PDB file of C-alpha atoms and ligand atoms in Angstrom:
ATOM      1  CA  MET A   1      20.325  17.590   6.834  1.00 81.00           C
ATOM      2  CA  ASN A   2      22.585  15.785   8.178  1.00 94.00           C
ATOM      3  CA  ARG A   3      26.690  17.011   8.577  1.00 98.00           C
ATOM      4  CA  ILE A   4      29.968  14.854   8.420  1.00 98.00           C
ATOM      5  CA  ILE A   5      32.762  17.352   9.429  1.00 98.00           C
ATOM      6  CA  VAL A   6      36.199  16.772  10.260  1.00 98.00           C
ATOM      7  CA  ILE A   7      38.551  18.484  11.803  1.00 98.00           C
ATOM      8  CA  THR A   8      42.318  18.815  10.459  1.00 97.00           C
ATOM      9  CA  SER A   9      44.862  21.123  10.153  1.00 96.00           C
ATOM     10  CA  GLY A  10      48.459  20.477   8.535  1.00 95.00           C
ATOM     11  CA  LYS A  11      51.166  20.774  10.908  1.00 93.00           C
ATOM     12  CA  GLY A  12      50.192  18.471  14.600  1.00 92.00           C
ATOM     13  CA  GLY A  13      49.290  20.287  18.055  1.00 93.00           C
ATOM     14  CA  VAL A  14      47.330  23.236  16.897  1.00 96.00           C
ATOM     15  CA  GLY A  15      43.921  22.366  18.596  1.00 96.00           C
ATOM     16  CA  LYS A  16      42.497  19.551  16.507  1.00 96.00           C
ATOM     17  CA  THR A  17      40.864  17.459  19.504  1.00 96.00           C
ATOM     18  CA  THR A  18      40.203  20.479  21.697  1.00 97.00           C
ATOM     19  CA  THR A  19      38.184  21.450  18.436  1.00 98.00           C
ATOM     20  CA  SER A  20      36.807  18.802  18.427  1.00 98.00           C
ATOM     21  CA  ALA A  21      35.778  17.991  22.850  1.00 97.00           C
ATOM     22  CA  ASN A  22      34.406  22.025  22.840  1.00 98.00           C
ATOM     23  CA  LEU A  23      32.229  21.761  19.100  1.00 98.00           C
ATOM     24  CA  GLY A  24      30.956  18.608  20.109  1.00 98.00           C
ATOM     25  CA  MET A  25      30.053  19.301  23.939  1.00 98.00           C
ATOM     26  CA  ALA A  26      28.483  22.297  22.061  1.00 98.00           C
ATOM     27  CA  LEU A  27      26.225  21.198  19.823  1.00 98.00           C
ATOM     28  CA  ALA A  28      25.474  18.405  22.578  1.00 98.00           C
ATOM     29  CA  LYS A  29      24.442  21.454  24.379  1.00 97.00           C
ATOM     30  CA  LEU A  30      22.830  22.931  21.696  1.00 98.00           C
ATOM     31  CA  GLY A  31      20.518  20.130  21.514  1.00 98.00           C
ATOM     32  CA  ARG A  32      22.263  17.927  19.106  1.00 98.00           C
ATOM     33  CA  GLN A  33      23.235  14.690  18.025  1.00 98.00           C
ATOM     34  CA  VAL A  34      26.669  15.027  18.616  1.00 98.00           C
ATOM     35  CA  ALA A  35      29.131  11.682  17.403  1.00 98.00           C
ATOM     36  CA  LEU A  36      32.390  11.946  17.411  1.00 98.00           C
ATOM     37  CA  VAL A  37      34.910   9.312  15.725  1.00 97.00           C
ATOM     38  CA  ASP A  38      38.858   9.715  16.942  1.00 96.00           C
ATOM     39  CA  ALA A  39      40.232   9.244  13.889  1.00 93.00           C
ATOM     40  CA  ASP A  40      43.512   9.026  15.366  1.00 85.00           C
ATOM     41  CA  PHE A  41      44.410   5.810  15.245  1.00 71.00           C
ATOM     42  CA  GLY A  42      47.089   5.498  17.234  1.00 67.00           C
ATOM     43  CA  LEU A  43      47.505   8.922  19.031  1.00 67.00           C
ATOM     44  CA  ARG A  44      44.107   7.933  20.993  1.00 65.00           C
ATOM     45  CA  ASN A  45      43.273  11.829  22.547  1.00 89.00           C
ATOM     46  CA  LEU A  46      39.774  12.644  22.083  1.00 95.00           C
ATOM     47  CA  ASP A  47      38.793  10.199  24.884  1.00 95.00           C
ATOM     48  CA  LEU A  48      41.362  11.385  27.411  1.00 94.00           C
ATOM     49  CA  LEU A  49      40.245  15.616  26.822  1.00 94.00           C
ATOM     50  CA  LEU A  50      36.410  13.844  27.305  1.00 96.00           C
ATOM     51  CA  GLY A  51      37.006  12.305  30.443  1.00 96.00           C
ATOM     52  CA  LEU A  52      36.244   9.198  29.173  1.00 96.00           C
ATOM     53  CA  GLU A  53      39.150   6.626  28.734  1.00 93.00           C
ATOM     54  CA  ASN A  54      38.118   4.476  31.348  1.00 95.00           C
ATOM     55  CA  ARG A  55      34.883   3.144  29.519  1.00 95.00           C
ATOM     56  CA  ILE A  56      36.366   2.385  26.407  1.00 95.00           C
ATOM     57  CA  VAL A  57      35.302  -1.513  26.243  1.00 95.00           C
ATOM     58  CA  TYR A  58      35.435  -1.748  22.537  1.00 94.00           C
ATOM     59  CA  THR A  59      36.773   0.604  19.039  1.00 93.00           C
ATOM     60  CA  ALA A  60      36.418   0.815  15.604  1.00 93.00           C
ATOM     61  CA  VAL A  61      39.131  -1.678  15.449  1.00 91.00           C
ATOM     62  CA  GLU A  62      36.559  -4.328  16.753  1.00 93.00           C
ATOM     63  CA  VAL A  63      33.166  -2.845  15.092  1.00 95.00           C
ATOM     64  CA  LEU A  64      35.353  -3.407  11.715  1.00 92.00           C
ATOM     65  CA  SER A  65      36.159  -6.890  12.679  1.00 92.00           C
ATOM     66  CA  LYS A  66      32.428  -8.247  13.402  1.00 95.00           C
ATOM     67  CA  ASP A  67      34.348  -8.858  16.925  1.00 95.00           C
ATOM     68  CA  CYS A  68      30.899  -5.900  18.538  1.00 97.00           C
ATOM     69  CA  ARG A  69      27.719  -3.624  16.932  1.00 98.00           C
ATOM     70  CA  LEU A  70      28.919   0.427  16.062  1.00 98.00           C
ATOM     71  CA  GLU A  71      26.185   0.306  19.037  1.00 97.00           C
ATOM     72  CA  GLN A  72      28.856  -1.310  21.190  1.00 98.00           C
ATOM     73  CA  ALA A  73      31.658   0.595  20.743  1.00 97.00           C
ATOM     74  CA  LEU A  74      30.215   4.434  21.218  1.00 98.00           C
ATOM     75  CA  VAL A  75      30.730   5.638  25.422  1.00 98.00           C
ATOM     76  CA  LYS A  76      28.142   7.519  26.032  1.00 97.00           C
ATOM     77  CA  ASP A  77      29.171  10.725  27.545  1.00 95.00           C
ATOM     78  CA  LYS A  78      27.152  11.175  31.182  1.00 93.00           C
ATOM     79  CA  ARG A  79      27.426  15.011  30.871  1.00 95.00           C
ATOM     80  CA  GLN A  80      25.959  15.719  28.150  1.00 96.00           C
ATOM     81  CA  PRO A  81      23.174  12.545  26.829  1.00 96.00           C
ATOM     82  CA  ASN A  82      23.160  14.037  24.000  1.00 98.00           C
ATOM     83  CA  LEU A  83      27.133  12.934  22.913  1.00 98.00           C
ATOM     84  CA  VAL A  84      29.157  10.163  21.705  1.00 98.00           C
ATOM     85  CA  LEU A  85      32.156   8.410  21.341  1.00 98.00           C
ATOM     86  CA  LEU A  86      33.202   6.702  18.742  1.00 97.00           C
ATOM     87  CA  PRO A  87      36.626   5.103  19.752  1.00 94.00           C
ATOM     88  CA  ALA A  88      40.007   4.784  17.704  1.00 87.00           C
ATOM     89  CA  ALA A  89      41.827   1.490  18.662  1.00 76.00           C
ATOM     90  CA  GLN A  90      45.601   1.914  20.993  1.00 69.00           C
ATOM     91  CA  ASN A  91      49.026  -0.316  19.750  1.00 61.00           C
ATOM     92  CA  ARG A  92      47.856  -1.510  15.877  1.00 57.00           C
ATOM     93  CA  ASN A  93      48.700  -1.144  12.626  1.00 60.00           C
ATOM     94  CA  LYS A  94      47.655   2.188  11.259  1.00 55.00           C
ATOM     95  CA  GLU A  95      46.907   0.492   7.918  1.00 59.00           C
ATOM     96  CA  ALA A  96      44.603  -2.080   8.938  1.00 71.00           C
ATOM     97  CA  VAL A  97      41.503   0.313   8.439  1.00 85.00           C
ATOM     98  CA  THR A  98      40.420   1.961   5.037  1.00 90.00           C
ATOM     99  CA  PRO A  99      39.123   4.907   3.798  1.00 93.00           C
ATOM    100  CA  ASP A 100      35.983   3.277   2.972  1.00 95.00           C
ATOM    101  CA  GLN A 101      35.753   1.623   5.676  1.00 94.00           C
ATOM    102  CA  MET A 102      35.571   4.613   7.457  1.00 95.00           C
ATOM    103  CA  LYS A 103      32.507   5.494   5.163  1.00 96.00           C
ATOM    104  CA  LEU A 104      30.762   2.377   6.597  1.00 96.00           C
ATOM    105  CA  LEU A 105      31.638   3.289  10.314  1.00 97.00           C
ATOM    106  CA  VAL A 106      30.648   7.574   9.080  1.00 98.00           C
ATOM    107  CA  ASN A 107      28.235   6.512   7.450  1.00 98.00           C
ATOM    108  CA  ALA A 108      25.666   4.249   9.415  1.00 98.00           C
ATOM    109  CA  LEU A 109      26.434   7.105  12.969  1.00 98.00           C
ATOM    110  CA  ALA A 110      25.340  10.004  10.852  1.00 98.00           C
ATOM    111  CA  THR A 111      21.717   7.513   9.121  1.00 97.00           C
ATOM    112  CA  LYS A 112      21.443   8.731  13.031  1.00 97.00           C
ATOM    113  CA  TYR A 113      23.671  11.536  14.760  1.00 98.00           C
ATOM    114  CA  LYS A 114      23.222  14.566  13.694  1.00 98.00           C
ATOM    115  CA  TYR A 115      26.126  15.928  13.324  1.00 98.00           C
ATOM    116  CA  VAL A 116      28.850  13.186  13.284  1.00 98.00           C
ATOM    117  CA  ILE A 117      32.405  15.812  13.802  1.00 98.00           C
ATOM    118  CA  ILE A 118      36.043  13.133  13.146  1.00 98.00           C
ATOM    119  CA  ASP A 119      38.603  14.156  15.059  1.00 97.00           C
ATOM    120  CA  SER A 120      42.040  14.390  12.248  1.00 95.00           C
ATOM    121  CA  PRO A 121      45.710  13.773  12.273  1.00 92.00           C
ATOM    122  CA  ALA A 122      47.302  16.082  10.119  1.00 91.00           C
ATOM    123  CA  GLY A 123      47.906  16.244   7.235  1.00 87.00           C
ATOM    124  CA  ILE A 124      51.151  15.323   6.838  1.00 77.00           C
ATOM    125  CA  GLU A 125      50.257  11.802   8.551  1.00 78.00           C
ATOM    126  CA  MET A 126      49.289   8.296   8.707  1.00 76.00           C
ATOM    127  CA  GLY A 127      45.540   8.766   8.611  1.00 87.00           C
ATOM    128  CA  PHE A 128      44.994  11.851   7.391  1.00 93.00           C
ATOM    129  CA  LYS A 129      43.454  10.199   4.322  1.00 92.00           C
ATOM    130  CA  ASN A 130      40.970   7.792   6.294  1.00 92.00           C
ATOM    131  CA  ALA A 131      39.101  10.778   8.354  1.00 95.00           C
ATOM    132  CA  ILE A 132      39.105  12.886   5.618  1.00 96.00           C
ATOM    133  CA  ALA A 133      37.398  10.418   3.591  1.00 96.00           C
ATOM    134  CA  PRO A 134      34.083  10.425   4.919  1.00 97.00           C
ATOM    135  CA  ALA A 135      34.077  14.034   5.622  1.00 98.00           C
ATOM    136  CA  LYS A 136      31.298  16.655   3.468  1.00 97.00           C
ATOM    137  CA  GLU A 137      32.597  19.520   5.091  1.00 98.00           C
ATOM    138  CA  ALA A 138      35.998  19.987   6.550  1.00 98.00           C
ATOM    139  CA  LEU A 139      36.876  22.544   9.703  1.00 98.00           C
ATOM    140  CA  ILE A 140      40.988  23.863   9.110  1.00 98.00           C
ATOM    141  CA  VAL A 141      42.705  24.235  12.535  1.00 98.00           C
ATOM    142  CA  THR A 142      45.532  26.590  12.643  1.00 98.00           C
ATOM    143  CA  THR A 143      47.623  28.767  15.064  1.00 98.00           C
ATOM    144  CA  PRO A 144      48.765  32.053  14.266  1.00 97.00           C
ATOM    145  CA  GLU A 145      52.463  30.552  12.642  1.00 96.00           C
ATOM    146  CA  ILE A 146      53.793  31.235   9.884  1.00 95.00           C
ATOM    147  CA  SER A 147      55.111  27.668  10.165  1.00 95.00           C
ATOM    148  CA  ALA A 148      51.188  25.830  10.531  1.00 97.00           C
ATOM    149  CA  VAL A 149      49.804  28.453   8.140  1.00 97.00           C
ATOM    150  CA  ARG A 150      51.734  27.496   5.802  1.00 96.00           C
ATOM    151  CA  ASP A 151      50.811  23.968   6.301  1.00 96.00           C
ATOM    152  CA  ALA A 152      47.044  24.071   6.146  1.00 97.00           C
ATOM    153  CA  ASP A 153      46.715  25.451   2.399  1.00 96.00           C
ATOM    154  CA  ARG A 154      48.652  22.449   1.484  1.00 95.00           C
ATOM    155  CA  VAL A 155      45.676  20.947   3.095  1.00 96.00           C
ATOM    156  CA  VAL A 156      43.533  22.550   1.316  1.00 95.00           C
ATOM    157  CA  GLY A 157      43.768  21.629  -1.758  1.00 94.00           C
ATOM    158  CA  LEU A 158      44.089  17.100   0.072  1.00 94.00           C
ATOM    159  CA  LEU A 159      40.616  18.342   1.146  1.00 96.00           C
ATOM    160  CA  GLU A 160      39.430  19.767  -1.825  1.00 95.00           C
ATOM    161  CA  ALA A 161      41.423  16.704  -3.970  1.00 93.00           C
ATOM    162  CA  GLN A 162      39.286  14.919  -2.090  1.00 92.00           C
ATOM    163  CA  GLY A 163      35.711  16.341  -3.320  1.00 94.00           C
ATOM    164  CA  VAL A 164      35.512  18.399   0.246  1.00 96.00           C
ATOM    165  CA  LYS A 165      34.111  21.518  -0.962  1.00 92.00           C
ATOM    166  CA  GLN A 166      33.058  23.194   2.134  1.00 97.00           C
ATOM    167  CA  ILE A 167      35.042  23.901   3.782  1.00 98.00           C
ATOM    168  CA  HIS A 168      36.160  26.291   7.112  1.00 98.00           C
ATOM    169  CA  LEU A 169      38.480  28.413   8.903  1.00 98.00           C
ATOM    170  CA  ILE A 170      39.574  28.085  12.663  1.00 98.00           C
ATOM    171  CA  ILE A 171      42.144  30.711  14.737  1.00 98.00           C
ATOM    172  CA  ASN A 172      43.230  28.690  17.195  1.00 98.00           C
ATOM    173  CA  ARG A 173      45.568  30.540  20.070  1.00 98.00           C
ATOM    174  CA  ILE A 174      45.097  34.359  19.433  1.00 97.00           C
ATOM    175  CA  ARG A 175      46.950  36.926  21.858  1.00 96.00           C
ATOM    176  CA  PRO A 176      45.759  39.993  20.703  1.00 95.00           C
ATOM    177  CA  ALA A 177      48.700  41.875  23.005  1.00 94.00           C
ATOM    178  CA  MET A 178      51.228  40.199  20.863  1.00 95.00           C
ATOM    179  CA  VAL A 179      49.032  40.858  17.703  1.00 95.00           C
ATOM    180  CA  GLN A 180      49.059  44.436  19.129  1.00 93.00           C
ATOM    181  CA  ALA A 181      52.565  44.272  19.235  1.00 94.00           C
ATOM    182  CA  ASN A 182      53.150  42.993  16.281  1.00 94.00           C
ATOM    183  CA  ASP A 183      54.847  39.984  16.743  1.00 95.00           C
ATOM    184  CA  MET A 184      52.299  37.294  15.827  1.00 96.00           C
ATOM    185  CA  MET A 185      50.154  37.284  12.777  1.00 96.00           C
ATOM    186  CA  SER A 186      47.085  38.600  13.694  1.00 96.00           C
ATOM    187  CA  VAL A 187      44.325  36.662  12.027  1.00 96.00           C
ATOM    188  CA  GLN A 188      42.632  39.420   9.103  1.00 95.00           C
ATOM    189  CA  ASP A 189      46.992  37.812   7.668  1.00 96.00           C
ATOM    190  CA  VAL A 190      45.858  34.397   7.655  1.00 97.00           C
ATOM    191  CA  GLN A 191      42.496  34.584   6.964  1.00 95.00           C
ATOM    192  CA  GLU A 192      44.187  36.973   3.860  1.00 95.00           C
ATOM    193  CA  LEU A 193      47.131  33.421   2.769  1.00 96.00           C
ATOM    194  CA  LEU A 194      44.537  30.891   3.774  1.00 96.00           C
ATOM    195  CA  ALA A 195      41.536  32.393   1.237  1.00 95.00           C
ATOM    196  CA  ILE A 196      38.734  30.617   3.137  1.00 96.00           C
ATOM    197  CA  PRO A 197      35.471  31.797   5.615  1.00 97.00           C
ATOM    198  CA  LEU A 198      36.452  32.120   9.073  1.00 97.00           C
ATOM    199  CA  LEU A 199      34.866  30.555  11.337  1.00 98.00           C
ATOM    200  CA  GLY A 200      35.586  31.147  14.179  1.00 97.00           C
ATOM    201  CA  VAL A 201      39.111  33.201  16.191  1.00 97.00           C
ATOM    202  CA  ILE A 202      39.787  31.009  19.512  1.00 97.00           C
ATOM    203  CA  PRO A 203      42.280  33.330  22.380  1.00 97.00           C
ATOM    204  CA  ASP A 204      44.608  30.895  23.565  1.00 97.00           C
ATOM    205  CA  ASP A 205      44.143  30.234  27.394  1.00 96.00           C
ATOM    206  CA  GLU A 206      45.616  28.159  29.634  1.00 95.00           C
ATOM    207  CA  ARG A 207      42.216  27.501  31.283  1.00 96.00           C
ATOM    208  CA  VAL A 208      42.281  24.917  27.420  1.00 95.00           C
ATOM    209  CA  ILE A 209      45.420  22.976  29.105  1.00 93.00           C
ATOM    210  CA  ILE A 210      43.772  23.003  32.257  1.00 94.00           C
ATOM    211  CA  SER A 211      40.352  21.584  31.121  1.00 94.00           C
ATOM    212  CA  THR A 212      42.343  19.141  28.526  1.00 89.00           C
ATOM    213  CA  ASN A 213      43.943  18.140  32.132  1.00 90.00           C
ATOM    214  CA  ARG A 214      41.040  16.852  34.086  1.00 92.00           C
ATOM    215  CA  GLY A 215      38.890  15.225  30.632  1.00 94.00           C
ATOM    216  CA  GLU A 216      36.588  18.972  31.371  1.00 95.00           C
ATOM    217  CA  PRO A 217      35.479  20.628  28.021  1.00 96.00           C
ATOM    218  CA  LEU A 218      35.408  23.724  28.665  1.00 96.00           C
ATOM    219  CA  VAL A 219      32.101  24.214  27.454  1.00 97.00           C
ATOM    220  CA  LEU A 220      31.103  22.894  30.162  1.00 96.00           C
ATOM    221  CA  SER A 221      33.111  25.050  32.111  1.00 93.00           C
ATOM    222  CA  GLU A 222      30.024  26.982  35.612  1.00 89.00           C
ATOM    223  CA  ASN A 223      31.894  29.981  34.724  1.00 86.00           C
ATOM    224  CA  PRO A 224      32.132  30.540  31.001  1.00 82.00           C
ATOM    225  CA  SER A 225      35.442  32.072  29.601  1.00 93.00           C
ATOM    226  CA  LEU A 226      36.050  33.677  26.739  1.00 95.00           C
ATOM    227  CA  ALA A 227      37.546  30.474  25.260  1.00 97.00           C
ATOM    228  CA  ALA A 228      35.036  28.887  25.781  1.00 97.00           C
ATOM    229  CA  MET A 229      32.512  31.075  24.662  1.00 97.00           C
ATOM    230  CA  ALA A 230      34.523  31.336  21.282  1.00 97.00           C
ATOM    231  CA  PHE A 231      33.638  27.431  21.241  1.00 98.00           C
ATOM    232  CA  GLU A 232      29.674  28.000  21.758  1.00 97.00           C
ATOM    233  CA  ASN A 233      29.846  30.938  18.606  1.00 98.00           C
ATOM    234  CA  ILE A 234      31.457  28.262  16.257  1.00 98.00           C
ATOM    235  CA  ALA A 235      28.394  25.578  17.059  1.00 98.00           C
ATOM    236  CA  ARG A 236      25.931  28.632  16.490  1.00 98.00           C
ATOM    237  CA  ARG A 237      27.618  29.525  13.433  1.00 98.00           C
ATOM    238  CA  LEU A 238      27.549  25.476  12.400  1.00 98.00           C
ATOM    239  CA  GLU A 239      24.125  25.546  13.012  1.00 97.00           C
ATOM    240  CA  GLY A 240      23.953  28.344  10.579  1.00 96.00           C
ATOM    241  CA  GLU A 241      23.480  31.265  13.711  1.00 97.00           C
ATOM    242  CA  THR A 242      24.780  34.687  12.450  1.00 96.00           C
ATOM    243  CA  VAL A 243      27.173  35.747  15.664  1.00 95.00           C
ATOM    244  CA  GLU A 244      29.461  37.989  15.855  1.00 93.00           C
ATOM    245  CA  PHE A 245      32.815  37.437  16.660  1.00 92.00           C
ATOM    246  CA  LEU A 246      34.406  38.329  19.829  1.00 88.00           C
ATOM    247  CA  ASP A 247      36.292  41.195  20.120  1.00 84.00           C
ATOM    248  CA  LEU A 248      39.293  39.630  22.276  1.00 83.00           C
ATOM    249  CA  ASP A 249      41.351  42.457  22.033  1.00 75.00           C
ATOM    250  CA  SER A 250      39.216  43.584  25.303  1.00 62.00           C
ATOM    251  CA  ALA A 251      40.398  40.932  27.003  1.00 54.00           C
ATOM    252  CA  ASN A 252      43.731  41.731  27.079  1.00 50.00           C
ATOM    253  CA  THR A 253      45.587  42.895  28.894  1.00 49.00           C
ATOM    254  CA  ASN A 254      47.836  45.582  27.381  1.00 54.00           C
ATOM    255  CA  ILE A 255      46.516  48.516  29.895  1.00 59.00           C
ATOM    256  CA  PHE A 256      47.389  50.818  26.635  1.00 59.00           C
ATOM    257  CA  SER A 257      45.430  49.748  23.519  1.00 59.00           C
ATOM    258  CA  ARG A 258      42.441  49.606  27.091  1.00 56.00           C
ATOM    259  CA  LEU A 259      42.509  53.420  27.811  1.00 61.00           C
ATOM    260  CA  LYS A 260      43.096  53.856  23.780  1.00 60.00           C
ATOM    261  CA  LYS A 261      39.353  52.675  22.736  1.00 57.00           C
ATOM    262  CA  LEU A 262      37.804  53.702  26.164  1.00 60.00           C
ATOM    263  CA  LEU A 263      39.285  57.392  24.910  1.00 64.00           C
ATOM    264  CA  ARG A 264      38.319  56.922  21.396  1.00 61.00           C
ATOM    265  CA  THR A 265      34.724  55.869  23.073  1.00 57.00           C
ATOM    266  CA  LYS A 266      34.587  58.709  24.374  1.00 53.00           C
ATOM    267  CA  ILE A 267      35.517  60.521  21.851  1.00 48.00           C
ATOM    268  CA  VAL A 268      32.152  59.645  19.609  1.00 43.00           C
TER     269      VAL A 268
HETATM  270  P1  ADP B   1      46.333  18.759  17.559  1.00 92.42           P
HETATM  271  O1  ADP B   1      44.790  17.642  17.782  1.00 92.42           O
HETATM  272  O2  ADP B   1      46.088  19.562  16.910  1.00 92.42           O
HETATM  273  O3  ADP B   1      47.111  17.907  18.103  1.00 92.42           O
HETATM  274  P2  ADP B   1      45.366  19.500  20.382  1.00 92.42           P
HETATM  275  O4  ADP B   1      43.980  19.361  20.395  1.00 92.42           O
HETATM  276  O5  ADP B   1      45.829  17.941  21.568  1.00 92.42           O
HETATM  277  O6  ADP B   1      46.013  19.086  19.580  1.00 92.42           O
HETATM  278  O7  ADP B   1      46.284  20.309  21.386  1.00 92.42           O
HETATM  279  C1  ADP B   1      47.567  20.398  22.026  1.00 92.42           C
HETATM  280  C2  ADP B   1      48.109  21.243  22.988  1.00 92.42           C
HETATM  281  O8  ADP B   1      47.626  22.682  22.596  1.00 92.42           O
HETATM  282  C3  ADP B   1      47.036  20.548  24.359  1.00 92.42           C
HETATM  283  O9  ADP B   1      48.198  20.970  24.671  1.00 92.42           O
HETATM  284  C4  ADP B   1      46.266  22.155  24.119  1.00 92.42           C
HETATM  285  O10 ADP B   1      46.227  21.978  26.052  1.00 92.42           O
HETATM  286  C5  ADP B   1      46.673  22.906  23.748  1.00 92.42           C
HETATM  287  N1  ADP B   1      46.060  24.136  23.207  1.00 92.42           N
HETATM  288  C6  ADP B   1      45.200  23.708  22.619  1.00 92.42           C
HETATM  289  N2  ADP B   1      44.633  25.288  22.093  1.00 92.42           N
HETATM  290  C7  ADP B   1      44.222  25.895  22.926  1.00 92.42           C
HETATM  291  C8  ADP B   1      44.604  27.264  23.827  1.00 92.42           C
HETATM  292  N3  ADP B   1      43.132  27.521  22.533  1.00 92.42           N
HETATM  293  N4  ADP B   1      44.994  27.918  24.372  1.00 92.42           N
HETATM  294  C9  ADP B   1      45.976  27.328  25.330  1.00 92.42           C
HETATM  295  N5  ADP B   1      46.622  26.100  25.195  1.00 92.42           N
HETATM  296  C10 ADP B   1      45.801  25.605  23.800  1.00 92.42           C
HETATM  297 MG1   MG B   2      45.219  15.644  17.935  1.00 92.42          MG
END
């Protein structure tokens, strides 16, 4: 069965595009055929994160206006041949595309690609309806902040109203030291508020920002970071594997919590 997954959120800037790029790459690395669809018409940035911006000739809009074939608009990734990108058009009226047209494009891709991953704008923005229209599954990305979690909750309702029933949660930018100091919501707090099954937790890591700026998804890096491993684990969970959640606490710099852990293991 082909998978059509929208990566979405309530609030902007929480890591949807970062997740789309890294998850797409991670699935491609596992040998799956992946098509990434940039549905954030107007704010095109999935191409930048993937470092493919200079290779774009046509976009989804030219496919829809029949100025090119779908295959012509797909940008193949040279580093990872299992991955293609369908770029969004910039500087176009976002209403130029309808939900039905999005369905057409995505369903055509789904005949050839095992995973079609749609990078969506936030739930409050225009274009959100287009992005979720073709989706069979949704991954909601949130950061552990009250405002993001509250907006994520609204998006769950919108998705359910659209008939998207398979919804999973990704919590991004967790900082274990802050959670421990009670300065940040914990994974458990967020999960209890949203009550949707958790698919992954990604630590806050400045290497994510560096990779964004370089146009090289973190999962392609030679020496894997915890954040890259977190994305790879999400890919494996999507594939149906049972993968334990990373112990992010052991990676923090809080000397006391490390000592506490050390002592605990000694006693046991
Ligand atoms: P969205 O697509 O939801 O608007 P982006 O994926 O563009 O969000 O991410 C917004 C910003 O947050 C980017 O600058 C990105 O590098 C940064 N970011 C995302 N995830 C992380 C993370 N885990 N650690 C550090 N920075 C992150
Ligand atoms: Mg984005």
